[in-house]
């Protein structure tokens, strides 16, 4: 699945590299997950049932638009870089099809978790202290509004997985390896589920 071709089909532009942005030492640079790999994720782990997908470090919105195309899933993208956020908003205006997609410009730790937020995607967008704060907010939301939630990590940082496995009730339920062209063994998706307890 060619990235440029899929962008053209969706009438959006999500590729490219980030130039000159470094808001703080806690934010990592913009990188895009290839469509072929997102397709592999969604075939191995479809987003079933109701709920909203939240992409932390959403960049220009690729994951949000692709999830909508495949599943019709409502989503939110949280992006701290104003220029990437503006690009996502332009993509939303051009997108072929009506979509329940919201883009928020701000810090991940300031995002208020909504009761319908169910899937949380991270491609190492920020430092582990920020990740821990976001996970704590997810857990607080689940305590207030019981539901099953999942954290999906791409290219998972060891600090992220250690925190989830040692300090939370999240359970690893999926390890989705990428095709042989992925040269780095960390190029994989890990899915962690917090079962619903009520």
Short mmCIF file of N, CA and C in Angstrom, two decimals:
data_model
loop_
_atom_site.label_atom_id
_atom_site.label_comp_id
_atom_site.label_asym_id
_atom_site.label_seq_id
_atom_site.Cartn_x
_atom_site.Cartn_y
_atom_site.Cartn_z
N UNK A 1 0.86 -1.17 0.00
CA UNK A 1 0.00 0.00 0.00
C UNK A 1 0.90 1.23 0.00
N UNK A 2 0.82 2.00 -1.05
CA UNK A 2 1.67 3.17 -1.23
C UNK A 2 1.09 4.36 -0.45
N UNK A 3 1.95 5.02 0.34
CA UNK A 3 1.50 6.14 1.17
C UNK A 3 0.94 7.30 0.34
N UNK A 4 1.65 7.67 -0.74
CA UNK A 4 1.19 8.80 -1.56
C UNK A 4 -0.14 8.48 -2.24
N UNK A 5 -0.28 7.24 -2.71
CA UNK A 5 -1.52 6.84 -3.37
C UNK A 5 -2.70 6.87 -2.40
N UNK A 6 -2.49 6.37 -1.17
CA UNK A 6 -3.58 6.39 -0.19
C UNK A 6 -3.93 7.82 0.19
N UNK A 7 -2.93 8.68 0.38
CA UNK A 7 -3.22 10.09 0.65
C UNK A 7 -4.07 10.69 -0.47
N UNK A 8 -3.73 10.37 -1.72
CA UNK A 8 -4.52 10.89 -2.85
C UNK A 8 -5.95 10.37 -2.81
N UNK A 9 -6.13 9.09 -2.49
CA UNK A 9 -7.48 8.53 -2.42
C UNK A 9 -8.32 9.24 -1.35
N UNK A 10 -7.67 9.59 -0.25
CA UNK A 10 -8.38 10.26 0.85
C UNK A 10 -8.43 11.78 0.67
N UNK A 11 -7.69 12.28 -0.33
CA UNK A 11 -7.61 13.72 -0.61
C UNK A 11 -6.98 14.49 0.55
N UNK A 12 -5.92 13.90 1.12
CA UNK A 12 -5.21 14.52 2.23
C UNK A 12 -3.70 14.45 1.96
N UNK A 13 -2.92 15.13 2.79
CA UNK A 13 -1.46 15.09 2.70
C UNK A 13 -0.91 14.88 4.11
N UNK A 14 -0.43 13.67 4.37
CA UNK A 14 0.02 13.36 5.73
C UNK A 14 1.50 13.01 5.82
N UNK A 15 2.20 12.99 4.70
CA UNK A 15 3.62 12.62 4.73
C UNK A 15 4.51 13.79 5.07
N UNK A 16 5.80 13.59 4.84
CA UNK A 16 6.78 14.65 5.07
C UNK A 16 7.44 14.52 6.42
N UNK A 17 8.35 15.46 6.65
CA UNK A 17 9.09 15.47 7.91
C UNK A 17 8.87 16.79 8.62
N UNK A 18 9.07 16.75 9.91
CA UNK A 18 8.93 17.95 10.73
C UNK A 18 10.21 18.75 10.65
N UNK A 19 10.09 20.02 10.44
CA UNK A 19 11.26 20.89 10.36
C UNK A 19 11.26 21.89 11.52
N UNK A 20 12.33 21.91 12.29
CA UNK A 20 12.57 22.97 13.23
C UNK A 20 11.70 23.05 14.46
N UNK A 21 10.97 21.99 14.81
CA UNK A 21 10.12 22.07 16.00
C UNK A 21 10.75 21.32 17.15
N UNK A 22 10.81 21.98 18.29
CA UNK A 22 11.27 21.34 19.51
C UNK A 22 10.69 22.12 20.68
N UNK A 23 9.42 21.89 20.97
CA UNK A 23 8.72 22.66 22.01
C UNK A 23 9.39 22.46 23.36
N UNK A 24 9.80 21.24 23.65
CA UNK A 24 10.49 20.96 24.90
C UNK A 24 11.18 19.62 24.77
N UNK A 25 11.95 19.29 25.77
CA UNK A 25 12.64 18.00 25.75
C UNK A 25 11.66 16.84 25.91
N UNK A 26 10.41 17.11 26.24
CA UNK A 26 9.43 16.05 26.45
C UNK A 26 8.74 15.61 25.17
N UNK A 27 8.77 16.43 24.13
CA UNK A 27 8.10 16.07 22.87
C UNK A 27 9.12 15.51 21.90
N UNK A 28 8.74 14.44 21.20
CA UNK A 28 9.61 13.84 20.21
C UNK A 28 9.19 14.31 18.82
N UNK A 29 10.09 14.15 17.85
CA UNK A 29 9.80 14.67 16.52
C UNK A 29 8.70 13.88 15.83
N UNK A 30 8.07 14.52 14.87
CA UNK A 30 6.98 13.96 14.08
C UNK A 30 7.50 12.84 13.18
N UNK A 31 6.87 11.69 13.27
CA UNK A 31 7.13 10.58 12.35
C UNK A 31 5.79 9.97 12.00
N UNK A 32 5.69 9.48 10.77
CA UNK A 32 4.43 8.95 10.26
C UNK A 32 4.49 7.43 10.21
N UNK A 33 3.43 6.77 10.67
CA UNK A 33 3.32 5.32 10.54
C UNK A 33 2.86 5.02 9.11
N UNK A 34 3.60 4.18 8.36
CA UNK A 34 3.18 3.86 6.99
C UNK A 34 1.78 3.24 6.95
N UNK A 35 1.03 3.58 5.90
CA UNK A 35 -0.32 3.03 5.74
C UNK A 35 -0.30 1.50 5.73
N UNK A 36 0.69 0.91 5.09
CA UNK A 36 0.75 -0.56 5.01
C UNK A 36 0.82 -1.16 6.40
N UNK A 37 1.51 -0.48 7.30
CA UNK A 37 1.63 -1.01 8.66
C UNK A 37 0.35 -0.77 9.45
N UNK A 38 -0.30 0.38 9.23
CA UNK A 38 -1.60 0.60 9.87
C UNK A 38 -2.61 -0.43 9.37
N UNK A 39 -2.55 -0.75 8.08
CA UNK A 39 -3.44 -1.76 7.52
C UNK A 39 -3.20 -3.11 8.19
N UNK A 40 -1.94 -3.44 8.41
CA UNK A 40 -1.61 -4.70 9.09
C UNK A 40 -2.15 -4.69 10.53
N UNK A 41 -1.99 -3.57 11.22
CA UNK A 41 -2.53 -3.44 12.58
C UNK A 41 -4.03 -3.68 12.58
N UNK A 42 -4.75 -3.00 11.70
CA UNK A 42 -6.21 -3.07 11.72
C UNK A 42 -6.74 -4.42 11.24
N UNK A 43 -5.99 -5.13 10.41
CA UNK A 43 -6.40 -6.48 10.02
C UNK A 43 -6.21 -7.45 11.18
N UNK A 44 -5.12 -7.28 11.92
CA UNK A 44 -4.84 -8.16 13.06
C UNK A 44 -5.65 -7.77 14.29
N UNK A 45 -5.98 -6.50 14.39
CA UNK A 45 -6.66 -6.01 15.59
C UNK A 45 -7.72 -4.97 15.20
N UNK A 46 -8.86 -5.43 14.67
CA UNK A 46 -9.90 -4.47 14.26
C UNK A 46 -10.49 -3.72 15.45
N UNK A 47 -10.87 -2.48 15.21
CA UNK A 47 -11.53 -1.67 16.23
C UNK A 47 -13.01 -2.00 16.21
N UNK A 48 -13.41 -2.92 17.07
CA UNK A 48 -14.80 -3.41 17.09
C UNK A 48 -15.58 -2.75 18.21
N UNK A 49 -16.85 -2.54 17.95
CA UNK A 49 -17.72 -1.97 18.97
C UNK A 49 -17.69 -0.46 18.94
N UNK A 50 -18.30 0.11 19.95
CA UNK A 50 -18.39 1.57 20.00
C UNK A 50 -17.23 2.14 20.79
N UNK A 51 -16.99 3.41 20.58
CA UNK A 51 -15.92 4.09 21.28
C UNK A 51 -15.18 5.01 20.33
N UNK A 52 -14.26 5.79 20.90
CA UNK A 52 -13.51 6.76 20.12
C UNK A 52 -12.02 6.45 20.24
N UNK A 53 -11.32 6.63 19.14
CA UNK A 53 -9.87 6.46 19.07
C UNK A 53 -9.21 7.80 19.34
N UNK A 54 -8.17 7.80 20.17
CA UNK A 54 -7.40 9.02 20.43
C UNK A 54 -5.95 8.75 20.04
N UNK A 55 -5.43 9.59 19.16
CA UNK A 55 -4.03 9.50 18.73
C UNK A 55 -3.26 10.63 19.39
N UNK A 56 -2.34 10.26 20.28
CA UNK A 56 -1.49 11.25 20.94
C UNK A 56 -0.25 11.47 20.08
N UNK A 57 -0.02 12.72 19.69
CA UNK A 57 1.03 13.02 18.73
C UNK A 57 0.53 12.72 17.34
N UNK A 58 -0.65 13.25 17.02
CA UNK A 58 -1.38 12.86 15.80
C UNK A 58 -0.82 13.47 14.52
N UNK A 59 0.09 14.42 14.62
CA UNK A 59 0.68 14.99 13.41
C UNK A 59 -0.38 15.57 12.50
N UNK A 60 -0.38 15.09 11.25
CA UNK A 60 -1.31 15.59 10.23
C UNK A 60 -2.58 14.77 10.14
N UNK A 61 -2.73 13.78 11.03
CA UNK A 61 -4.00 13.06 11.13
C UNK A 61 -4.11 11.74 10.39
N UNK A 62 -3.00 11.18 9.92
CA UNK A 62 -3.07 9.96 9.11
C UNK A 62 -3.86 8.85 9.79
N UNK A 63 -3.52 8.53 11.03
CA UNK A 63 -4.21 7.43 11.73
C UNK A 63 -5.70 7.71 11.82
N UNK A 64 -6.07 8.93 12.15
CA UNK A 64 -7.48 9.28 12.30
C UNK A 64 -8.26 9.06 11.01
N UNK A 65 -7.71 9.54 9.89
CA UNK A 65 -8.40 9.40 8.61
C UNK A 65 -8.46 7.94 8.16
N UNK A 66 -7.38 7.20 8.38
CA UNK A 66 -7.37 5.80 7.95
C UNK A 66 -8.32 4.97 8.79
N UNK A 67 -8.36 5.20 10.10
CA UNK A 67 -9.30 4.46 10.96
C UNK A 67 -10.74 4.76 10.56
N UNK A 68 -10.99 6.00 10.17
CA UNK A 68 -12.35 6.34 9.71
C UNK A 68 -12.66 5.60 8.41
N UNK A 69 -11.70 5.55 7.50
CA UNK A 69 -11.93 4.88 6.22
C UNK A 69 -12.21 3.39 6.43
N UNK A 70 -11.44 2.75 7.31
CA UNK A 70 -11.56 1.30 7.50
C UNK A 70 -12.77 0.93 8.34
N UNK A 71 -13.00 1.65 9.44
CA UNK A 71 -14.04 1.25 10.40
C UNK A 71 -15.15 2.28 10.60
N UNK A 72 -14.96 3.50 10.13
CA UNK A 72 -15.91 4.56 10.45
C UNK A 72 -15.78 5.03 11.88
N UNK A 73 -14.63 4.76 12.49
CA UNK A 73 -14.41 5.05 13.90
C UNK A 73 -14.28 6.55 14.17
N UNK A 74 -15.05 7.08 15.12
CA UNK A 74 -14.82 8.46 15.55
C UNK A 74 -13.45 8.56 16.21
N UNK A 75 -12.82 9.72 16.11
CA UNK A 75 -11.49 9.83 16.69
C UNK A 75 -11.15 11.27 17.05
N UNK A 76 -10.10 11.38 17.85
CA UNK A 76 -9.50 12.67 18.21
C UNK A 76 -8.01 12.55 17.99
N UNK A 77 -7.41 13.64 17.56
CA UNK A 77 -5.96 13.70 17.43
C UNK A 77 -5.45 14.84 18.29
N UNK A 78 -4.47 14.53 19.13
CA UNK A 78 -3.90 15.54 20.03
C UNK A 78 -2.48 15.82 19.55
N UNK A 79 -2.21 17.06 19.19
CA UNK A 79 -0.91 17.44 18.62
C UNK A 79 -0.46 18.77 19.22
N UNK A 80 0.78 18.81 19.70
CA UNK A 80 1.30 20.02 20.33
C UNK A 80 1.87 21.02 19.31
N UNK A 81 2.36 20.53 18.18
CA UNK A 81 2.98 21.40 17.17
C UNK A 81 1.89 22.14 16.39
N UNK A 82 1.85 23.48 16.47
CA UNK A 82 0.79 24.23 15.79
C UNK A 82 0.78 24.03 14.28
N UNK A 83 1.94 23.90 13.65
CA UNK A 83 1.96 23.75 12.18
C UNK A 83 1.41 22.39 11.77
N UNK A 84 1.70 21.34 12.52
CA UNK A 84 1.14 20.02 12.22
C UNK A 84 -0.37 20.02 12.48
N UNK A 85 -0.78 20.67 13.55
CA UNK A 85 -2.21 20.77 13.85
C UNK A 85 -2.95 21.48 12.72
N UNK A 86 -2.38 22.58 12.22
CA UNK A 86 -3.00 23.30 11.10
C UNK A 86 -3.08 22.42 9.86
N UNK A 87 -2.04 21.61 9.61
CA UNK A 87 -2.07 20.69 8.47
C UNK A 87 -3.19 19.66 8.64
N UNK A 88 -3.40 19.18 9.86
CA UNK A 88 -4.48 18.22 10.12
C UNK A 88 -5.84 18.87 9.87
N UNK A 89 -6.00 20.12 10.28
CA UNK A 89 -7.27 20.82 10.04
C UNK A 89 -7.51 21.03 8.54
N UNK A 90 -6.44 21.34 7.78
CA UNK A 90 -6.59 21.47 6.32
C UNK A 90 -7.00 20.12 5.73
N UNK A 91 -6.39 19.05 6.22
CA UNK A 91 -6.76 17.71 5.73
C UNK A 91 -8.22 17.40 6.03
N UNK A 92 -8.68 17.79 7.20
CA UNK A 92 -10.08 17.53 7.57
C UNK A 92 -11.03 18.26 6.62
N UNK A 93 -10.67 19.46 6.20
CA UNK A 93 -11.50 20.21 5.25
C UNK A 93 -11.53 19.53 3.88
N UNK A 94 -10.41 18.93 3.48
CA UNK A 94 -10.31 18.32 2.16
C UNK A 94 -10.75 16.86 2.12
N UNK A 95 -10.84 16.22 3.27
CA UNK A 95 -11.08 14.78 3.35
C UNK A 95 -12.33 14.38 2.58
N UNK A 96 -12.21 13.28 1.84
CA UNK A 96 -13.36 12.76 1.07
C UNK A 96 -14.24 11.96 2.01
N UNK A 97 -15.37 12.51 2.34
CA UNK A 97 -16.29 11.82 3.24
C UNK A 97 -16.46 12.60 4.54
N UNK A 98 -17.62 12.48 5.12
CA UNK A 98 -17.87 13.13 6.40
C UNK A 98 -17.26 12.26 7.48
N UNK A 99 -16.63 12.90 8.43
CA UNK A 99 -15.94 12.13 9.46
C UNK A 99 -16.13 12.79 10.82
N UNK A 100 -16.31 11.96 11.84
CA UNK A 100 -16.38 12.42 13.22
C UNK A 100 -14.96 12.43 13.76
N UNK A 101 -14.18 13.41 13.32
CA UNK A 101 -12.78 13.54 13.71
C UNK A 101 -12.58 14.93 14.30
N UNK A 102 -11.92 14.97 15.45
CA UNK A 102 -11.63 16.24 16.13
C UNK A 102 -10.12 16.33 16.30
N UNK A 103 -9.55 17.48 15.97
CA UNK A 103 -8.12 17.70 16.18
C UNK A 103 -7.94 18.78 17.24
N UNK A 104 -7.09 18.48 18.22
CA UNK A 104 -6.86 19.36 19.36
C UNK A 104 -5.39 19.77 19.35
N UNK A 105 -5.12 21.07 19.44
CA UNK A 105 -3.75 21.57 19.53
C UNK A 105 -3.45 21.82 21.01
N UNK A 106 -2.58 21.01 21.57
CA UNK A 106 -2.24 21.17 22.97
C UNK A 106 -1.37 20.04 23.47
N UNK A 107 -1.00 20.13 24.72
CA UNK A 107 -0.18 19.10 25.35
C UNK A 107 -1.03 17.89 25.71
N UNK A 108 -0.46 16.71 25.52
CA UNK A 108 -1.19 15.47 25.81
C UNK A 108 -1.66 15.42 27.25
N UNK A 109 -0.82 15.87 28.17
CA UNK A 109 -1.17 15.79 29.59
C UNK A 109 -2.31 16.74 29.96
N UNK A 110 -2.64 17.68 29.07
CA UNK A 110 -3.77 18.58 29.31
C UNK A 110 -5.07 18.07 28.68
N UNK A 111 -4.99 17.03 27.86
CA UNK A 111 -6.18 16.51 27.19
C UNK A 111 -7.10 15.86 28.22
N UNK A 112 -8.37 16.27 28.21
CA UNK A 112 -9.36 15.68 29.11
C UNK A 112 -9.91 14.41 28.46
N UNK A 113 -9.71 13.28 29.11
CA UNK A 113 -10.18 12.00 28.59
C UNK A 113 -11.71 12.00 28.63
N UNK A 114 -12.32 11.69 27.49
CA UNK A 114 -13.78 11.65 27.40
C UNK A 114 -14.29 10.25 27.73
N UNK A 115 -15.50 10.13 28.25
CA UNK A 115 -16.04 8.81 28.58
C UNK A 115 -16.13 7.86 27.38
N UNK A 116 -16.23 8.42 26.16
CA UNK A 116 -16.31 7.55 24.98
C UNK A 116 -14.93 7.17 24.43
N UNK A 117 -13.85 7.76 24.96
CA UNK A 117 -12.50 7.43 24.50
C UNK A 117 -12.17 6.00 24.91
N UNK A 118 -11.86 5.17 23.93
CA UNK A 118 -11.66 3.74 24.20
C UNK A 118 -10.30 3.22 23.74
N UNK A 119 -9.82 3.69 22.59
CA UNK A 119 -8.53 3.23 22.06
C UNK A 119 -7.57 4.41 22.09
N UNK A 120 -6.36 4.18 22.59
CA UNK A 120 -5.36 5.24 22.73
C UNK A 120 -4.09 4.81 22.01
N UNK A 121 -3.68 5.58 21.01
CA UNK A 121 -2.55 5.23 20.15
C UNK A 121 -1.36 6.14 20.45
N UNK A 122 -0.19 5.50 20.56
CA UNK A 122 1.05 6.23 20.84
C UNK A 122 2.16 5.71 19.94
N UNK A 123 2.80 6.59 19.18
CA UNK A 123 4.01 6.26 18.42
C UNK A 123 5.14 7.07 19.08
N UNK A 124 5.45 6.73 20.33
CA UNK A 124 6.49 7.40 21.12
C UNK A 124 6.49 8.92 20.94
N UNK A 125 5.36 9.56 21.19
CA UNK A 125 5.28 10.99 20.91
C UNK A 125 5.96 11.89 21.94
N UNK A 126 6.23 11.35 23.13
CA UNK A 126 6.78 12.20 24.18
C UNK A 126 7.50 11.36 25.22
N UNK A 127 8.11 12.04 26.19
CA UNK A 127 8.91 11.37 27.22
C UNK A 127 8.03 10.49 28.11
N UNK A 128 8.69 9.57 28.81
CA UNK A 128 7.93 8.65 29.66
C UNK A 128 7.20 9.35 30.82
N UNK A 129 7.70 10.43 31.43
CA UNK A 129 6.88 11.09 32.45
C UNK A 129 5.54 11.60 31.90
N UNK A 130 5.56 12.12 30.67
CA UNK A 130 4.30 12.57 30.06
C UNK A 130 3.40 11.37 29.79
N UNK A 131 3.98 10.29 29.27
CA UNK A 131 3.20 9.07 29.02
C UNK A 131 2.53 8.58 30.30
N UNK A 132 3.28 8.56 31.39
CA UNK A 132 2.73 8.10 32.67
C UNK A 132 1.57 8.99 33.12
N UNK A 133 1.71 10.29 32.94
CA UNK A 133 0.64 11.21 33.31
C UNK A 133 -0.62 10.94 32.49
N UNK A 134 -0.44 10.71 31.18
CA UNK A 134 -1.59 10.44 30.31
C UNK A 134 -2.26 9.13 30.71
N UNK A 135 -1.46 8.10 30.98
CA UNK A 135 -2.04 6.80 31.40
C UNK A 135 -2.79 6.96 32.71
N UNK A 136 -2.24 7.72 33.65
CA UNK A 136 -2.95 7.96 34.92
C UNK A 136 -4.30 8.65 34.68
N UNK A 137 -4.34 9.57 33.72
CA UNK A 137 -5.61 10.24 33.40
C UNK A 137 -6.60 9.26 32.76
N UNK A 138 -6.10 8.35 31.94
CA UNK A 138 -6.97 7.31 31.35
C UNK A 138 -7.55 6.44 32.46
N UNK A 139 -6.70 6.02 33.40
CA UNK A 139 -7.16 5.17 34.50
C UNK A 139 -8.19 5.90 35.37
N UNK A 140 -7.98 7.19 35.61
CA UNK A 140 -8.95 7.96 36.39
C UNK A 140 -10.28 8.05 35.65
N UNK A 141 -10.24 8.21 34.34
CA UNK A 141 -11.47 8.27 33.54
C UNK A 141 -12.21 6.94 33.60
N UNK A 142 -11.46 5.84 33.53
CA UNK A 142 -12.09 4.51 33.60
C UNK A 142 -12.71 4.28 34.97
N UNK A 143 -12.08 4.79 36.02
CA UNK A 143 -12.65 4.66 37.37
C UNK A 143 -13.98 5.41 37.46
N UNK A 144 -14.05 6.57 36.82
CA UNK A 144 -15.29 7.37 36.83
C UNK A 144 -16.34 6.84 35.86
N UNK A 145 -15.90 6.29 34.74
CA UNK A 145 -16.79 5.79 33.68
C UNK A 145 -16.31 4.41 33.25
N UNK A 146 -16.69 3.35 33.98
CA UNK A 146 -16.15 2.01 33.71
C UNK A 146 -16.37 1.58 32.26
N UNK A 147 -15.29 1.12 31.64
CA UNK A 147 -15.33 0.63 30.27
C UNK A 147 -14.01 -0.09 29.98
N UNK A 148 -14.03 -0.92 28.95
CA UNK A 148 -12.79 -1.55 28.49
C UNK A 148 -12.05 -0.55 27.62
N UNK A 149 -10.76 -0.39 27.87
CA UNK A 149 -9.95 0.50 27.04
C UNK A 149 -8.69 -0.24 26.60
N UNK A 150 -8.10 0.26 25.52
CA UNK A 150 -6.87 -0.32 25.00
C UNK A 150 -5.86 0.77 24.71
N UNK A 151 -4.60 0.44 24.97
CA UNK A 151 -3.47 1.28 24.60
C UNK A 151 -2.74 0.54 23.49
N UNK A 152 -2.56 1.22 22.37
CA UNK A 152 -1.85 0.64 21.23
C UNK A 152 -0.55 1.41 21.07
N UNK A 153 0.56 0.69 21.16
CA UNK A 153 1.88 1.30 21.03
C UNK A 153 2.51 0.87 19.71
N UNK A 154 3.04 1.83 18.97
CA UNK A 154 3.86 1.50 17.80
C UNK A 154 5.29 1.88 18.13
N UNK A 155 6.23 1.00 17.77
CA UNK A 155 7.64 1.19 18.09
C UNK A 155 7.77 1.48 19.59
N UNK A 156 7.33 0.53 20.41
CA UNK A 156 7.18 0.80 21.85
C UNK A 156 8.50 1.08 22.56
N UNK A 157 8.51 2.13 23.34
CA UNK A 157 9.66 2.44 24.19
C UNK A 157 9.62 1.51 25.40
N UNK A 158 10.78 1.05 25.83
CA UNK A 158 10.87 0.16 26.98
C UNK A 158 10.25 0.80 28.22
N UNK A 159 10.44 2.10 28.38
CA UNK A 159 9.88 2.80 29.54
C UNK A 159 8.35 2.75 29.52
N UNK A 160 7.77 2.83 28.34
CA UNK A 160 6.31 2.75 28.22
C UNK A 160 5.82 1.36 28.63
N UNK A 161 6.44 0.32 28.06
CA UNK A 161 5.97 -1.04 28.34
C UNK A 161 6.22 -1.43 29.79
N UNK A 162 7.36 -1.04 30.34
CA UNK A 162 7.64 -1.34 31.75
C UNK A 162 6.58 -0.70 32.65
N UNK A 163 6.24 0.54 32.38
CA UNK A 163 5.24 1.22 33.19
C UNK A 163 3.89 0.50 33.11
N UNK A 164 3.45 0.19 31.90
CA UNK A 164 2.15 -0.48 31.73
C UNK A 164 2.12 -1.83 32.42
N UNK A 165 3.21 -2.59 32.29
CA UNK A 165 3.23 -3.97 32.80
C UNK A 165 3.50 -4.06 34.29
N UNK A 166 4.23 -3.11 34.84
CA UNK A 166 4.61 -3.20 36.26
C UNK A 166 3.77 -2.32 37.18
N UNK A 167 3.16 -1.25 36.63
CA UNK A 167 2.52 -0.29 37.52
C UNK A 167 1.05 -0.05 37.22
N UNK A 168 0.49 -0.83 36.28
CA UNK A 168 -0.93 -0.67 35.97
C UNK A 168 -1.56 -2.06 35.83
N UNK A 169 -2.87 -2.08 35.67
CA UNK A 169 -3.59 -3.35 35.46
C UNK A 169 -3.74 -3.68 33.98
N UNK A 170 -3.12 -2.89 33.09
CA UNK A 170 -3.17 -3.21 31.67
C UNK A 170 -2.48 -4.55 31.40
N UNK A 171 -3.06 -5.33 30.50
CA UNK A 171 -2.51 -6.64 30.13
C UNK A 171 -2.16 -6.63 28.65
N UNK A 172 -0.99 -7.18 28.32
CA UNK A 172 -0.59 -7.30 26.92
C UNK A 172 -1.48 -8.34 26.25
N UNK A 173 -2.21 -7.94 25.22
CA UNK A 173 -3.11 -8.86 24.52
C UNK A 173 -2.75 -9.03 23.05
N UNK A 174 -1.84 -8.22 22.54
CA UNK A 174 -1.48 -8.34 21.14
C UNK A 174 -0.06 -7.88 20.89
N UNK A 175 0.66 -8.66 20.07
CA UNK A 175 2.01 -8.32 19.64
C UNK A 175 2.03 -8.54 18.13
N UNK A 176 1.92 -7.46 17.39
CA UNK A 176 1.76 -7.54 15.95
C UNK A 176 3.07 -7.15 15.28
N UNK A 177 3.75 -8.15 14.74
CA UNK A 177 5.02 -7.91 14.07
C UNK A 177 4.77 -7.38 12.68
N UNK A 178 5.76 -6.67 12.16
CA UNK A 178 5.64 -6.09 10.83
C UNK A 178 6.36 -6.96 9.81
N UNK A 179 6.13 -6.72 8.52
CA UNK A 179 6.75 -7.54 7.48
C UNK A 179 8.27 -7.48 7.55
N UNK A 180 8.89 -8.36 6.79
CA UNK A 180 10.35 -8.48 6.83
C UNK A 180 11.08 -7.20 6.46
N UNK A 181 10.42 -6.29 5.71
CA UNK A 181 11.12 -5.05 5.36
C UNK A 181 11.35 -4.16 6.57
N UNK A 182 10.67 -4.44 7.67
CA UNK A 182 10.92 -3.70 8.91
C UNK A 182 12.20 -4.26 9.52
N UNK A 183 13.23 -3.46 9.54
CA UNK A 183 14.54 -3.96 9.94
C UNK A 183 14.77 -3.92 11.45
N UNK A 184 14.05 -3.11 12.15
CA UNK A 184 14.24 -2.94 13.58
C UNK A 184 13.24 -3.81 14.33
N UNK A 185 13.70 -4.67 15.26
CA UNK A 185 12.75 -5.52 15.98
C UNK A 185 11.73 -4.75 16.82
N UNK A 186 12.00 -3.46 17.09
CA UNK A 186 11.02 -2.66 17.83
C UNK A 186 9.90 -2.17 16.92
N UNK A 187 10.04 -2.35 15.61
CA UNK A 187 8.98 -1.92 14.69
C UNK A 187 7.87 -2.95 14.74
N UNK A 188 6.99 -2.76 15.70
CA UNK A 188 5.86 -3.66 15.96
C UNK A 188 4.80 -2.87 16.69
N UNK A 189 3.62 -3.45 16.74
CA UNK A 189 2.53 -2.88 17.52
C UNK A 189 2.30 -3.76 18.73
N UNK A 190 2.16 -3.14 19.89
CA UNK A 190 1.76 -3.86 21.10
C UNK A 190 0.41 -3.30 21.53
N UNK A 191 -0.49 -4.21 21.88
CA UNK A 191 -1.83 -3.82 22.31
C UNK A 191 -1.99 -4.22 23.77
N UNK A 192 -2.32 -3.26 24.61
CA UNK A 192 -2.56 -3.50 26.03
C UNK A 192 -4.03 -3.20 26.32
N UNK A 193 -4.67 -4.11 27.01
CA UNK A 193 -6.10 -3.95 27.32
C UNK A 193 -6.29 -3.84 28.83
N UNK A 194 -7.16 -2.92 29.21
CA UNK A 194 -7.60 -2.82 30.59
C UNK A 194 -9.02 -3.35 30.61
N UNK A 195 -9.22 -4.53 31.20
CA UNK A 195 -10.57 -5.11 31.19
C UNK A 195 -11.55 -4.24 31.96
N UNK A 196 -12.79 -4.36 31.58
CA UNK A 196 -13.85 -3.62 32.29
C UNK A 196 -14.16 -4.34 33.59
N UNK A 197 -14.11 -3.60 34.68
CA UNK A 197 -14.43 -4.16 36.00
C UNK A 197 -15.59 -3.37 36.57
N UNK A 198 -16.76 -3.98 36.63
CA UNK A 198 -17.88 -3.31 37.31
C UNK A 198 -18.90 -4.35 37.74
#
